[in-house]
């Protein structure tokens, strides 16, 4: 009986809440949803998240003596001399390291010289006079962050630290203690107040409440100076002199600020992974900076610690050292100035061709275009490869997988496609993930020799690179491609290859102690590749009209396309070009397996001319392969079977193609039409290459007008077909 009363009372209470409280609940959760969406939109914003800062009245600029300038130049003169003597040697990595070391040494020397200037009279006294103004600015900014609230809830105490370059006056100390106490009292809690001195701050002081630092010191200004100086690399004395002049000019026009940032602490570092505490308000994918200058990206947020990957060398990051929020989501430079260059996953040049000036930046992670922002894929992207343009057509905005065993020509197809985009107003991005440096150098030289490097950016992270850089490389490439796509241009991006990308992500995930999934891979590898490849699209006219065509590459083991990673990417993409190792060993180049290759876009992205002449090509080739295998077990062949075998052999030979020799779409259609109509039946397969060369030459020089009709026409009408047949008969007679 009591249970019945309990149930009845519960139902009555639920009814009352439904009738009178649903609007309130909807409003509460609705506001929360709006707030979350707003925060996500801010996190995805293209612009950098700015550091909060406030200026206040500056004092008279100090005079910089020539001795300071000369001492700074002398400090790195030996290093610069070594760089100049290094010259144009091939070891660019050593050259870059020498330049980086010289820059660090020069900055440290200039900082020491500026510290001398500001520590002497009368500037030391003037800095002390500004302490009260700095404090007024800081007290207008201090607040309790969500991270501080969480810490107070669990610990019931908040640590407040004042660090100054010299002893503060009792009046300032009392004001700070009173303000901090009142701030924490508003949310219920206590403070633990600490006063410290650190002469390396040079002048001023900083207040730290929880993880947030309100910094008004001269050392912070010098840090900001160093970040803002964007000059060419220090490769000679002239470059060093310009950098010194710019640095001391900024010191002359010294204008103090109050900078607001958050600090955390390094707990452990190993194998390129860093675990930190603090930074309770940090976001996934945000960039952090260590005391030594290295940077990393947050990839894991747990209750008591934060995991991040380190972009550079991690050996000199020490446990207990400080780590700072940079204030922006991981991003890379984008723009026209990257075309023709080889850069790493962070957008830094690694080709030895000089400094890249700063440009616009885009986040490496960005939401894919919505369905309403997309248009159907209908424009062809010609690869210049006969077997692909005729059988597996690719459209602008499509995602077409290139899959096959090692050394079957996957990269060759991608490079040939890039070369074929010359003069077609298509920007190309080639992402080399875990490839040999010699291979990347060879691809660069090949693109340059064919005039394709001018519209191509190569992003290279070699096999010796860190797993973190291999992980972000394809996302960096997508960000660079998106810049052009949203500007209304067509882009081709190649990911070579996503198998190595999956291995790099697996390594990071296991180091971050994430549970392994199927076949020891992280279970979210599918989501990783889908959110990467979904960024490829053909935008609608309202969204800008640009397109991004993705050609991901996957390496199989012994032709097994049913493995975990291949099936993942096959299900994400709009088709696949399967390269068969048996065909490759037989001499078929490219070794495209017609039976397993497919384009789900199909003829929608193919010229009607090519669609017309190659309509039954796939069936005839498949029939030829089947008959060829069947004839291994028999010897009696009738005339029809012999004709099918002969025709199939000629078609197979006609589709062969050498590397770096793309063929125009109209010439491809011409060759396929000529072979299909029987004009090569009297030839042996060995003579097909010569037949093709003569056919192209004949129509380029003898039948130029008819060839132009094929190039401009969209379909082969009866009149043009008659003219074409007559021309082919004349060509055949002249052989």
CSV table of N, CA, C and O in Angstrom, one decimal, residues 547-585:
chain,number,residue,atom,x,y,z
A,547,UNK,N,36.1,24.3,-55.0
A,547,UNK,CA,36.1,22.8,-54.8
A,547,UNK,C,37.4,22.4,-54.2
A,547,UNK,O,38.5,23.0,-54.4
A,548,UNK,N,37.3,21.3,-53.5
A,548,UNK,CA,38.5,20.6,-53.0
A,548,UNK,C,38.4,19.1,-53.3
A,548,UNK,O,37.4,18.4,-52.8
A,549,UNK,N,39.2,18.6,-54.2
A,549,UNK,CA,39.2,17.2,-54.6
A,549,UNK,C,40.3,16.5,-53.8
A,549,UNK,O,41.5,16.9,-53.8
A,550,UNK,N,40.0,15.4,-53.1
A,550,UNK,CA,40.9,14.7,-52.2
A,550,UNK,C,41.3,13.3,-52.9
A,550,UNK,O,40.4,12.6,-53.3
A,551,UNK,N,42.6,13.1,-52.9
A,551,UNK,CA,43.1,11.8,-53.4
A,551,UNK,C,43.9,11.1,-52.2
A,551,UNK,O,45.1,11.2,-52.2
A,552,UNK,N,43.2,10.5,-51.3
A,552,UNK,CA,43.9,9.8,-50.2
A,552,UNK,C,44.6,8.5,-50.8
A,552,UNK,O,44.0,7.9,-51.7
A,553,UNK,N,45.7,8.1,-50.2
A,553,UNK,CA,46.4,6.9,-50.6
A,553,UNK,C,46.5,6.0,-49.5
A,553,UNK,O,46.8,6.4,-48.3
A,554,UNK,N,46.2,4.7,-49.7
A,554,UNK,CA,46.2,3.7,-48.7
A,554,UNK,C,47.1,2.5,-49.2
A,554,UNK,O,46.9,2.1,-50.3
A,555,UNK,N,48.0,2.1,-48.4
A,555,UNK,CA,48.9,0.9,-48.7
A,555,UNK,C,48.3,-0.3,-48.1
A,555,UNK,O,48.0,-0.4,-46.9
A,556,UNK,N,48.1,-1.4,-49.0
A,556,UNK,CA,47.6,-2.6,-48.5
A,556,UNK,C,48.7,-3.6,-48.3
A,556,UNK,O,49.8,-3.4,-48.8
A,557,UNK,N,48.4,-4.7,-47.6
A,557,UNK,CA,49.3,-5.8,-47.4
A,557,UNK,C,48.9,-7.0,-48.2
A,557,UNK,O,47.8,-7.5,-47.9
A,558,UNK,N,49.6,-7.4,-49.2
A,558,UNK,CA,49.3,-8.6,-50.1
A,558,UNK,C,47.9,-8.4,-50.7
A,558,UNK,O,47.2,-9.4,-50.8
A,559,UNK,N,47.6,-7.2,-51.1
A,559,UNK,CA,46.3,-7.0,-51.8
A,559,UNK,C,45.1,-7.1,-50.9
A,559,UNK,O,43.9,-7.2,-51.5
A,560,UNK,N,45.2,-7.1,-49.6
A,560,UNK,CA,44.1,-7.3,-48.7
A,560,UNK,C,43.3,-6.0,-48.5
A,560,UNK,O,43.7,-5.1,-47.7
A,561,UNK,N,42.3,-5.7,-49.3
A,561,UNK,CA,41.5,-4.5,-49.1
A,561,UNK,C,40.4,-4.6,-48.1
A,561,UNK,O,39.7,-3.7,-47.8
A,562,UNK,N,40.3,-5.8,-47.4
A,562,UNK,CA,39.3,-6.0,-46.4
A,562,UNK,C,39.9,-5.7,-45.0
A,562,UNK,O,39.2,-6.0,-44.0
A,563,UNK,N,41.1,-5.2,-44.9
A,563,UNK,CA,41.7,-4.9,-43.6
A,563,UNK,C,41.0,-3.7,-43.0
A,563,UNK,O,40.2,-3.0,-43.7
A,564,UNK,N,41.4,-3.4,-41.8
A,564,UNK,CA,40.6,-2.3,-41.0
A,564,UNK,C,40.7,-1.0,-41.7
A,564,UNK,O,39.7,-0.3,-42.0
A,565,UNK,N,41.9,-0.5,-41.9
A,565,UNK,CA,42.1,0.9,-42.4
A,565,UNK,C,41.6,1.0,-43.8
A,565,UNK,O,40.9,1.9,-44.2
A,566,UNK,N,41.9,0.1,-44.7
A,566,UNK,CA,41.3,0.2,-46.1
A,566,UNK,C,39.8,0.2,-46.1
A,566,UNK,O,39.2,1.0,-46.9
A,567,UNK,N,39.2,-0.7,-45.4
A,567,UNK,CA,37.7,-0.7,-45.4
A,567,UNK,C,37.1,0.6,-44.8
A,567,UNK,O,36.1,1.1,-45.3
A,568,UNK,N,37.8,1.2,-43.8
A,568,UNK,CA,37.4,2.5,-43.3
A,568,UNK,C,37.4,3.5,-44.4
A,568,UNK,O,36.4,4.2,-44.6
A,569,UNK,N,38.5,3.7,-45.0
A,569,UNK,CA,38.6,4.8,-46.0
A,569,UNK,C,37.8,4.5,-47.2
A,569,UNK,O,37.2,5.4,-47.8
A,570,UNK,N,37.6,3.2,-47.6
A,570,UNK,CA,36.7,2.9,-48.8
A,570,UNK,C,35.3,3.3,-48.5
A,570,UNK,O,34.6,3.9,-49.3
A,571,UNK,N,34.9,3.1,-47.2
A,571,UNK,CA,33.5,3.5,-46.9
A,571,UNK,C,33.3,5.0,-46.8
A,571,UNK,O,32.2,5.5,-46.9
A,572,UNK,N,34.4,5.8,-46.6
A,572,UNK,CA,34.3,7.2,-46.5
A,572,UNK,C,34.3,7.9,-47.9
A,572,UNK,O,33.6,8.9,-48.1
A,573,UNK,N,35.1,7.3,-48.8
A,573,UNK,CA,35.4,8.0,-50.0
A,573,UNK,C,34.3,7.7,-51.1
A,573,UNK,O,33.4,6.9,-50.8
A,574,UNK,N,34.4,8.3,-52.2
A,574,UNK,CA,33.4,8.2,-53.3
A,574,UNK,C,33.8,7.2,-54.4
A,574,UNK,O,33.4,7.2,-55.5
A,575,UNK,N,34.8,6.3,-54.0
A,575,UNK,CA,35.2,5.4,-55.0
A,575,UNK,C,36.7,5.1,-54.7
A,575,UNK,O,37.4,5.8,-53.9
A,576,UNK,N,37.2,4.1,-55.4
A,576,UNK,CA,38.7,3.8,-55.3
A,576,UNK,C,39.3,3.3,-56.6
A,576,UNK,O,38.6,2.7,-57.4
A,577,UNK,N,40.6,3.6,-56.7
A,577,UNK,CA,41.4,3.1,-57.8
A,577,UNK,C,42.3,2.1,-57.3
A,577,UNK,O,43.2,2.4,-56.5
A,578,UNK,N,42.0,0.8,-57.6
A,578,UNK,CA,42.8,-0.3,-57.0
A,578,UNK,C,43.9,-0.7,-58.0
A,578,UNK,O,43.7,-1.0,-59.1
A,579,UNK,N,45.1,-0.6,-57.5
A,579,UNK,CA,46.3,-1.0,-58.3
A,579,UNK,C,46.7,-2.4,-57.9
A,579,UNK,O,47.0,-2.7,-56.7
A,580,UNK,N,46.7,-3.3,-58.9
A,580,UNK,CA,47.0,-4.7,-58.7
A,580,UNK,C,48.5,-5.0,-58.9
A,580,UNK,O,49.0,-4.7,-59.9
A,581,UNK,N,49.1,-5.7,-57.9
A,581,UNK,CA,50.5,-6.0,-58.0
A,581,UNK,C,50.7,-7.0,-59.1
A,581,UNK,O,51.8,-7.0,-59.8
A,582,UNK,N,49.8,-7.9,-59.4
A,582,UNK,CA,50.0,-8.9,-60.5
A,582,UNK,C,50.0,-8.2,-61.8
A,582,UNK,O,50.9,-8.5,-62.7
A,583,UNK,N,49.1,-7.2,-62.0
A,583,UNK,CA,49.1,-6.4,-63.3
A,583,UNK,C,50.4,-5.6,-63.4
A,583,UNK,O,51.0,-5.5,-64.5
A,584,UNK,N,50.9,-5.1,-62.3
A,584,UNK,CA,52.1,-4.3,-62.3
A,584,UNK,C,53.3,-5.2,-62.7
A,584,UNK,O,54.1,-4.8,-63.5
A,585,UNK,N,53.3,-6.4,-62.1
A,585,UNK,CA,54.4,-7.3,-62.5
A,585,UNK,C,54.3,-7.8,-63.9
A,585,UNK,O,55.4,-8.2,-64.5
